[in-house]
XYZ file of C-alpha atoms in Angstrom:
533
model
C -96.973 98.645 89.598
C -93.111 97.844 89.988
C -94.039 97.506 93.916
C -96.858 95.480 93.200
C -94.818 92.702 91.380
C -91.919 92.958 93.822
C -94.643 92.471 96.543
C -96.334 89.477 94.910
C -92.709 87.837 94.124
C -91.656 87.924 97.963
C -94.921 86.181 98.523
C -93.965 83.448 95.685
C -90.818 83.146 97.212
C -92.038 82.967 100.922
C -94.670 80.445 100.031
C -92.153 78.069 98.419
C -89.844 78.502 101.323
C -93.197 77.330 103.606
C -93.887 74.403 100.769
C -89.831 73.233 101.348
C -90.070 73.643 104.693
C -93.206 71.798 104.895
C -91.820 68.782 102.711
C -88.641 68.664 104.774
C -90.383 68.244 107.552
C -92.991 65.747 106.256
C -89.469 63.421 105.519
C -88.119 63.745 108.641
C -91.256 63.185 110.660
C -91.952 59.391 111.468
C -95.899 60.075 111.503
C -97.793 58.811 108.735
C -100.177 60.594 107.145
C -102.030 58.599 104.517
C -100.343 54.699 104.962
C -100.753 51.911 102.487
C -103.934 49.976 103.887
C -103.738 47.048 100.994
C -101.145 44.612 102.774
C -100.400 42.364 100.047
C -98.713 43.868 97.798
C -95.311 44.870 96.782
C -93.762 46.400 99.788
C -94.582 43.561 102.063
C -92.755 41.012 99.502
C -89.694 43.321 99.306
C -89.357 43.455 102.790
C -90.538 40.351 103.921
C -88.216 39.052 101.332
C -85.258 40.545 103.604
C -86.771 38.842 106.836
C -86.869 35.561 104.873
C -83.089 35.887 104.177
C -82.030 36.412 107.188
C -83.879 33.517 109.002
C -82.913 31.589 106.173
C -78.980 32.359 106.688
C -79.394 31.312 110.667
C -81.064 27.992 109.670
C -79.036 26.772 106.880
C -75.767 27.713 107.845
C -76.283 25.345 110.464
C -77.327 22.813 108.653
C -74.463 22.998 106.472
C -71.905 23.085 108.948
C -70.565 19.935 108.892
C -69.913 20.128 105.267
C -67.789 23.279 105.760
C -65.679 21.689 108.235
C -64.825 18.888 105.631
C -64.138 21.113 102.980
C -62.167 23.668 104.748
C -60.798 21.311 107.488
C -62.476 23.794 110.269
C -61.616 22.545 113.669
C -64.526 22.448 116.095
C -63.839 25.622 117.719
C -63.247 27.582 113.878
C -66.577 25.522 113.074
C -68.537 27.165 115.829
C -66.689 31.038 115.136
C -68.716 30.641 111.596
C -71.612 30.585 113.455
C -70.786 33.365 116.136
C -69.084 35.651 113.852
C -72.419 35.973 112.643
C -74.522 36.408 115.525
C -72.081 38.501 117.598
C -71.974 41.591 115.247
C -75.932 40.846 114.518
C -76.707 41.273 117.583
C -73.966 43.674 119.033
C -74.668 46.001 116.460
C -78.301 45.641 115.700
C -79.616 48.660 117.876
C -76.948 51.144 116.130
C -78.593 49.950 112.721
C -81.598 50.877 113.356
C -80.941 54.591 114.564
C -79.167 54.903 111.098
C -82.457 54.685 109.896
C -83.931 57.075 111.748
C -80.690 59.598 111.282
C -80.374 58.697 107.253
C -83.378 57.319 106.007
C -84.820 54.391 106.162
C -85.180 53.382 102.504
C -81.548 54.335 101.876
C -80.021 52.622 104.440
C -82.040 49.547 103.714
C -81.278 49.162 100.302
C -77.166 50.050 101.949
C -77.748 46.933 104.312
C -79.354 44.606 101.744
C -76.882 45.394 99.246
C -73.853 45.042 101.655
C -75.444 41.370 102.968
C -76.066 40.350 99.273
C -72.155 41.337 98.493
C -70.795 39.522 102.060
C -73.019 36.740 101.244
C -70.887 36.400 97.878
C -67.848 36.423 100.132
C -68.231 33.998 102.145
C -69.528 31.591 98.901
C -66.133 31.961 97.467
C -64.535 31.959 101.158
C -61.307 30.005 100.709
C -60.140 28.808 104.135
C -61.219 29.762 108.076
C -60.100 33.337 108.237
C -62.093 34.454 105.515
C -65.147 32.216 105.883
C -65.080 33.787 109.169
C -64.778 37.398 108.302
C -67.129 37.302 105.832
C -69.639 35.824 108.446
C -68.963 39.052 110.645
C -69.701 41.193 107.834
C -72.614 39.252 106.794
C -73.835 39.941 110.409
C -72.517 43.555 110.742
C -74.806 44.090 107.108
C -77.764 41.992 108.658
C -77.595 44.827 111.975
C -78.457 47.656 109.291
C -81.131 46.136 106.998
C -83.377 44.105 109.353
C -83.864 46.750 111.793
C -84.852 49.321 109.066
C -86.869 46.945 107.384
C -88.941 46.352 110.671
C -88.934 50.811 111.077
C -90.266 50.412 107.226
C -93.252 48.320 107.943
C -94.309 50.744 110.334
C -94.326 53.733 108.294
C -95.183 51.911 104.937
C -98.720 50.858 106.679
C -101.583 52.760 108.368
C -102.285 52.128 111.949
C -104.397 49.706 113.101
C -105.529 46.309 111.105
C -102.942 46.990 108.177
C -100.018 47.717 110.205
C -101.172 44.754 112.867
C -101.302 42.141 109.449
C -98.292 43.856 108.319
C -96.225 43.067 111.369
C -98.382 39.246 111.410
C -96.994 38.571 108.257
C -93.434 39.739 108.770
C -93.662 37.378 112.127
C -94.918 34.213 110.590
C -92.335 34.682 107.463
C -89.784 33.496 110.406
C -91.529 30.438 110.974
C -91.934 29.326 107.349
C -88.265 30.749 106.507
C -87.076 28.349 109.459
C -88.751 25.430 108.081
C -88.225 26.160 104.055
C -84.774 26.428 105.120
C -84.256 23.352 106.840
C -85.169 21.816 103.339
C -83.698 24.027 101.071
C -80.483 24.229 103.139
C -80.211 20.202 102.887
C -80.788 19.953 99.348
C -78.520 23.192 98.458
C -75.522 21.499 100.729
C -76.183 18.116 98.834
C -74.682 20.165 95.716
C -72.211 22.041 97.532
C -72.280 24.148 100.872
C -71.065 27.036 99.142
C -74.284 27.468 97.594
C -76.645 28.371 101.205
C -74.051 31.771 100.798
C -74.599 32.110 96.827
C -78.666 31.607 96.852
C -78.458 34.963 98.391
C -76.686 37.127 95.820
C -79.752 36.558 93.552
C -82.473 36.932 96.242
C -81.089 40.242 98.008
C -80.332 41.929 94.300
C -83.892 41.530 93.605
C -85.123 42.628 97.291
C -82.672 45.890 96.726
C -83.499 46.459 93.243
C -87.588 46.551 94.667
C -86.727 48.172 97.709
C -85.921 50.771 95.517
C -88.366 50.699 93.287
C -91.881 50.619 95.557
C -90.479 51.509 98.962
C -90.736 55.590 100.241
C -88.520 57.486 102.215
C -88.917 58.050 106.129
C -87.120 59.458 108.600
C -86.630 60.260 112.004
C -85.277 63.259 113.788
C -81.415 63.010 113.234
C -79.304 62.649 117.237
C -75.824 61.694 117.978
C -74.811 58.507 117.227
C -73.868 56.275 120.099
C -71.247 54.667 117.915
C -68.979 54.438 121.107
C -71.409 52.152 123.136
C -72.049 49.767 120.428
C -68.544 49.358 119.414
C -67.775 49.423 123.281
C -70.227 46.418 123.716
C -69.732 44.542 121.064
C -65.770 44.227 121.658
C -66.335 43.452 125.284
C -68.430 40.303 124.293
C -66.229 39.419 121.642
C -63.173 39.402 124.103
C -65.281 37.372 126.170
C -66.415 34.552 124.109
C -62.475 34.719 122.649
C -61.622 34.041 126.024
C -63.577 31.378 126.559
C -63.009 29.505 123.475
C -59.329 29.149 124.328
C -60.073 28.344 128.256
C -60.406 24.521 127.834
C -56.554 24.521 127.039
C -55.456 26.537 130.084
C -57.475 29.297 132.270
C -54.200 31.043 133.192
C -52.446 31.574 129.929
C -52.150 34.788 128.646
C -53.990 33.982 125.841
C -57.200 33.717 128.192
C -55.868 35.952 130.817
C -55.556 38.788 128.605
C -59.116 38.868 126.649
C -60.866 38.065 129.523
C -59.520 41.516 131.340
C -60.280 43.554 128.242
C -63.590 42.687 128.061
C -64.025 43.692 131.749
C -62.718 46.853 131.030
C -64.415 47.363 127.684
C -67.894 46.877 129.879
C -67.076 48.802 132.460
C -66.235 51.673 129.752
C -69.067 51.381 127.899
C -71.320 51.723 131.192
C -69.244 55.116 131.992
C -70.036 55.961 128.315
C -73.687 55.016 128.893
C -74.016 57.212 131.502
C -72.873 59.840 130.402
C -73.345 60.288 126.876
C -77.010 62.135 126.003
C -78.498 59.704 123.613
C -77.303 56.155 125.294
C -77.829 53.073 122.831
C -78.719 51.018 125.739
C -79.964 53.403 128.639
C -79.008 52.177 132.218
C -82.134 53.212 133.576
C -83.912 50.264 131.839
C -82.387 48.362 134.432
C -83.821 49.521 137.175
C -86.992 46.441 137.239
C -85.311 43.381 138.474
C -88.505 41.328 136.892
C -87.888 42.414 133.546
C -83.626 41.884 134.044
C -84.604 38.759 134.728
C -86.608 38.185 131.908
C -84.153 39.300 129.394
C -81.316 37.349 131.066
C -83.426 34.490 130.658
C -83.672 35.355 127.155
C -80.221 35.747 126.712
C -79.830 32.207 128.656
C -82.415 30.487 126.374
C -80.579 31.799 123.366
C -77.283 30.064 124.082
C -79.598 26.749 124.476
C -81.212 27.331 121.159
C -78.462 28.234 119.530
C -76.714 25.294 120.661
C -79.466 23.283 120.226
C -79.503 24.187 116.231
C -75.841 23.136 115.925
C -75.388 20.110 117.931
C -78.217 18.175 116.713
C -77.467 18.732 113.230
C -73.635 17.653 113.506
C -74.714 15.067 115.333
C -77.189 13.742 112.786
C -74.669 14.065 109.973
C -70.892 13.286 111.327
C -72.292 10.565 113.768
C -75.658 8.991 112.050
C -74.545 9.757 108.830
C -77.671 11.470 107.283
C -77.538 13.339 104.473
C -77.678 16.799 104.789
C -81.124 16.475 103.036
C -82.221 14.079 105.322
C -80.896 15.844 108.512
C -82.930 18.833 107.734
C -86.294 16.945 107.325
C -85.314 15.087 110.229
C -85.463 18.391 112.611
C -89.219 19.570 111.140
C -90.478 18.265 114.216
C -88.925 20.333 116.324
C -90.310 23.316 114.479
C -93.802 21.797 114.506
C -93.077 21.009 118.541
C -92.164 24.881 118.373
C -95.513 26.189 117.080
C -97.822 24.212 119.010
C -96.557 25.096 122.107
C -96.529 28.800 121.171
C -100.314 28.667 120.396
C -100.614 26.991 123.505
C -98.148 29.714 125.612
C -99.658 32.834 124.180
C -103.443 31.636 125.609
C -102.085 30.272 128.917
C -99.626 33.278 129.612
C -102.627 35.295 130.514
C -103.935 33.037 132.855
C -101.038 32.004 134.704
C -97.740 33.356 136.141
C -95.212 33.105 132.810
C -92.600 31.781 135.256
C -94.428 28.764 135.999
C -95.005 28.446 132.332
C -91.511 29.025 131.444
C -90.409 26.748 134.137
C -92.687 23.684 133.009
C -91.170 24.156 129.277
C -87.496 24.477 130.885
C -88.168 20.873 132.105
C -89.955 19.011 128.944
C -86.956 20.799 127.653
C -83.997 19.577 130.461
C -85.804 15.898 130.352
C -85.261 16.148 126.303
C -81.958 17.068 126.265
C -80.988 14.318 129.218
C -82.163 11.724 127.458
C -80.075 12.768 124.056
C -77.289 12.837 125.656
C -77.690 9.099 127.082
C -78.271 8.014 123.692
C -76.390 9.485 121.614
C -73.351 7.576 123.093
C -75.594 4.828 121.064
C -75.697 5.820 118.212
C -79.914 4.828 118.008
C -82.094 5.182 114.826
C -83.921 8.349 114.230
C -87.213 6.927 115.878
C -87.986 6.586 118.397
C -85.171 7.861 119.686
C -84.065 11.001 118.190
C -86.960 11.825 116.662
C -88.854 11.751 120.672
C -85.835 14.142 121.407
C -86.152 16.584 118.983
C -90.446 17.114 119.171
C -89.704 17.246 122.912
C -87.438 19.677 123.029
C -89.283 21.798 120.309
C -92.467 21.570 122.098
C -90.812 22.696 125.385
C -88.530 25.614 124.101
C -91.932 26.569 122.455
C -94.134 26.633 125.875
C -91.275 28.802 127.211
C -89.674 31.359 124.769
C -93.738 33.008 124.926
C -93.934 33.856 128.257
C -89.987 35.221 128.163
C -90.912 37.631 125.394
C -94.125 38.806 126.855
C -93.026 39.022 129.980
C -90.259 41.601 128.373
C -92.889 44.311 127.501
C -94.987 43.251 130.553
C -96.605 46.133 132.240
C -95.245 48.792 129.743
C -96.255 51.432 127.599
C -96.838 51.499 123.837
C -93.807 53.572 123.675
C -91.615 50.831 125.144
C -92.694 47.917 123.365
C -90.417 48.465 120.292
C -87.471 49.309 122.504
C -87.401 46.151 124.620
C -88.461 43.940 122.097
C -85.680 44.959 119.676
C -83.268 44.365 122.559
C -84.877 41.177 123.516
C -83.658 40.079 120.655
C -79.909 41.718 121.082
C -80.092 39.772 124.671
C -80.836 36.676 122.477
C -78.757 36.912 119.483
C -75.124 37.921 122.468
C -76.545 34.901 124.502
C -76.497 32.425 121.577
C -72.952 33.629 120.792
C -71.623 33.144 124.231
C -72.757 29.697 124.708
C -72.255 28.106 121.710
C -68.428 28.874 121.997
C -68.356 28.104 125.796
C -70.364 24.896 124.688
C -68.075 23.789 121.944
C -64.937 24.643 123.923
C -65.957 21.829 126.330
C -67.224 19.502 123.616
C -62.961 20.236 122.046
C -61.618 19.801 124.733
C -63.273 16.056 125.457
C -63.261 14.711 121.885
C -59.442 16.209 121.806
C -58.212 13.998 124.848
C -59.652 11.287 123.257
C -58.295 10.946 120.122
C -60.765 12.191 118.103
C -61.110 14.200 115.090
C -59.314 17.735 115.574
C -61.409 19.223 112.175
C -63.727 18.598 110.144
C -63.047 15.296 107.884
C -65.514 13.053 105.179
C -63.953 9.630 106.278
C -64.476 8.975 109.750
C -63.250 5.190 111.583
C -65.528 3.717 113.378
C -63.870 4.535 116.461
C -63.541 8.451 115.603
C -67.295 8.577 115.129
C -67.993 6.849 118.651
C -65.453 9.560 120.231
C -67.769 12.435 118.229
C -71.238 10.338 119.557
C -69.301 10.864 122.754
C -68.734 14.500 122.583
C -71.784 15.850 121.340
C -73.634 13.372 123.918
C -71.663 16.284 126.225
C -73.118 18.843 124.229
C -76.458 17.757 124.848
C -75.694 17.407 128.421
C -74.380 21.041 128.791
C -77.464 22.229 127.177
C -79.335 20.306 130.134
C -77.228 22.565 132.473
C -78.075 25.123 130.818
C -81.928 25.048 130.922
C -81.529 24.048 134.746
C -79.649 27.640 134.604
C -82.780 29.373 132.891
C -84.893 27.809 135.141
C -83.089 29.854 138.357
C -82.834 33.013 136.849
C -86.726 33.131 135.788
C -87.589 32.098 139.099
C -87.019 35.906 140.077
C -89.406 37.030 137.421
C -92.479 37.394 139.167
C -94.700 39.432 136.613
C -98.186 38.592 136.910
C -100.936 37.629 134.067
C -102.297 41.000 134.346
C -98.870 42.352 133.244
C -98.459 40.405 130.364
C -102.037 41.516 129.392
C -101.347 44.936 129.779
C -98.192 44.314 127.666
C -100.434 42.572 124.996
C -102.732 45.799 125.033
C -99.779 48.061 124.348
C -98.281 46.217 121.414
C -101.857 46.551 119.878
C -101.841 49.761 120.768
C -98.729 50.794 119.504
C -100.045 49.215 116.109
C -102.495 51.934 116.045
C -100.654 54.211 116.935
C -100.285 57.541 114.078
C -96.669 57.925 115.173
C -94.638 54.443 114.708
C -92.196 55.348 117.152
C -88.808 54.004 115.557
C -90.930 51.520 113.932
C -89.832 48.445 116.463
C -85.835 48.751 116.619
C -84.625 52.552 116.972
C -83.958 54.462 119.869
C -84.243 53.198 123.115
C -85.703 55.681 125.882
C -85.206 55.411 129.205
C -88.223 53.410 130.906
C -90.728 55.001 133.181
C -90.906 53.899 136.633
C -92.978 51.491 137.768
């Protein structure tokens, strides 16, 4: 009898030890078993609640620029480092986020990222002169690399395959169209009361997205690897040394001050390739280079993000510190351009399957180069919003539209459902390091010209009529550099040469890997080294 029990309480025993084991591994596997099919609903408000936070941060920032400077004084080159600080550790850091995810959890470290962007947003609302501003931006950006990632990885294993997870993903998409837009309003009338407020706004907002994160979201994760903290870090201090570099370059290419940077951040890249190729689970694997067509496509991206970028900043300082407008009435007056934007993406996503994308991207480069030529000849004018600026602005829109399609289909072009997440997540890295880089080599030149002559050296709320001609002046530079730099897009997608049947086979996959049981790091985790092609 004694044996009998014993006997039956090892089997107890062993069958809990299967039921742990089997719960373990049901949190640590990304397949879903049972996902939620109902898409509106409280997860999809949580975390598109994050995505709209983020896009709103990028759009109003901008938009309130110009009414940091006057407060704080920023100079033009601190003025654009609020911007970059941002953007640099976004997208530098972006791809490490999302393997914490996969290593830690997903729910926990997106409630760790929302709560650290809701507490840097604070920061930089009570930021008291440059340095902080700017720190607080690089945290902001740093906590922005963990949470949007993971809430991208979230969507994927909070939904079932197939229609749900496709709507899912729709929805999270189109939240960055109506986040730019509600932000170019909200922004202006927030920064009519004070600019501090487009930081404060998000205390509010990301407490309630953490506090429901919490609350409705469930745990996934992947299977825990090495961290390549060493390549991230590596890469993101060799850009930043860059872009320091060229900040201070207008003044003097051979000072030290330039000198030095610019040969660390050769010898931070060339580090972090020897760590790439060597280390066993590479953040960035080398052998994703190996397709010239797709290289070119994401350095186009990365080229098209320093003329967005660029685009965002210049045209709003311009309509504020040289026109005037109200921060109100500069946002509404840039609506166009994100109408412009959507059209021509309809239009793109139809005609990219029908002709070559570099023909397509190449067409948009020019509405785009003729757009920005033309803004730069009158903006030395100082003209009224329409025709003039307001012919710019659609224009442009319209063309960056036609052309940013093709760019990001042409990245998964030809692949596997297992690659789309990978490339597209660092598409966006490309995008985010490329908008960094050429806003600060834009606004170095646009310094250095309004400098030697006699303009403004920061940010002020009284301008002479004189001062504001020598700004009209300088951004008319900006405008033209952004010119140059779609003329530079244009060349480097010329060696793209994927054909419509490539980006249709790319459009299969990402519906594919929508269906797919397995998520496969949800959009932004691990990136595995391509197959040949």
């Amino acid at each position: 009898m004694a044996k009998s029990d014993e006997m039956r309480s090892d089997e107890m025993r062993s069958d809990e030890m299967r039921s742990d084991e089997m719960r373990s591994d049901e949190m640590r596997s990304d397949t879903v078993v049972v996902g939620v099919r109902r898409v509106w609903g409280a997860p999809i408000f949580v975390l598109g609640g994050l995505q709209l936070l983020v896009v709103l941060d990028g759009t109003v920032v901008a938009l309130a620029l110009p009414s940091m400077r006057a407060a704080l004084g920023l100079t033009e080159s601190a003025g654009s480092w609020v911007i970059t600080a941002y953007v640099l550790t976004f997208g530098g850091l972006m791809l490490l986020g999302g393997r914490l995810g996969d290593s830690f959890g997903r729910k926990r470290v997106f409630v760790a990222g929302v709560a650290m962007f809701t507490s840097t947003s604070l920061l930089c609302g009570v930021a008291w002169d440059q340095p902080s501003l700017i720190v607080g931006r690089a945290l902001q950006g740093m906590s922005a690399a963990v949470a949007a990632p993971t809430a991208m990885a979230l969507i994927a294993t909070t939904y079932a395959p197939g229609k749900p997870r496709s709507q899912a993903f729709a929805i999270w998409a189109a939240l960055a169209g109506v986040g730019s837009v509600a932000g170019l309003v909200a922004g202006g009338v927030l920064t009519e009361l004070s600019w501090r407020l487009v930081f404060l706004i998000n205390v509010p907002i990301g407490a309630v997205v953490a506090l429901g994160a919490f609350a409705v979201l469930r745990e996934s994760q992947g299977p825990r690897t090495v961290l390549d903290l060493s390549g991230a870090v590596l890469a993101t201090l060799g850009v930043t040394a860059l872009i320091f570099a060229v900040s201070k370059g207008p003044g003097g290419w051979g000072r030290p001050i330039v000198v030095v940077p610019l040969i660390a951040a050769v010898a931070l890249v060339v580090a972090f390739v020897v760590v790439e190729s060597r280390t066993p689970n590479p953040i960035v694997p080398l052998t994703m280079f190996g397709n010239p067509d797709r290289v070119a496509a994401l350095g186009a991206i990365a080229v098209a993000g320093a003329l967005i970028m660029c685009l965002a900043v210049y045209i709003s300082l311009y309509l504020q510190e040289v026109l005037r407008f109200s921060p109100l009435w500069s946002g509404l007056a840039v609506v166009p351009f994100a109408v412009g934007l959507g059209a021509a993406a309809a239009l793109a996503s139809r005609l990219a399957v029908r002709f070559q994308p570099r023909w397509l991207v190449i067409i948009g480069g020019s509405i785009v180069l003729v757009g920005c030529l033309y803004a730069a000849v009158v903006a030395t004018r100082q003209p009224g919003y329409f025709p003039g600026i307001a012919g710019a602005v659609i224009a442009v829109g319209f063309g960056v539209g036609l052309a940013m399609v093709p760019l990001t289909l042409s990245v998964v072009a030809g692949v596997g459902a297992t690659e789309i997440g990978p490339l597209t997540a660092l598409a966006q890295v490309a995008q985010n390091l490329g908008g960094a880089l050429g806003l600060v080599a834009v606004g170095a030149v646009v310094t250095s010209q309004t400098g030697s002559s006699g303009g403004p050296t920061a940010g002020v709320s009284d301008l002479s009529p004189s001062e504001i001609q020598v700004l009209a002046d300088g951004y008319g530079t900006a405008f033209a550099c952004c010119a140059a730099i779609a003329v530079f897009a244009g060349v480097v997608v010329l060696m793209m040469r994927f054909t419509p049947n490539d980006i249709a086979e790319g459009q299969a996959a990402r519906q594919a890997a929508y269906a797919q049981p397995d998520p496969a790091d949800g959009g932004l985790g691990r990136i595995q080294p391509l197959s040949s092609e």
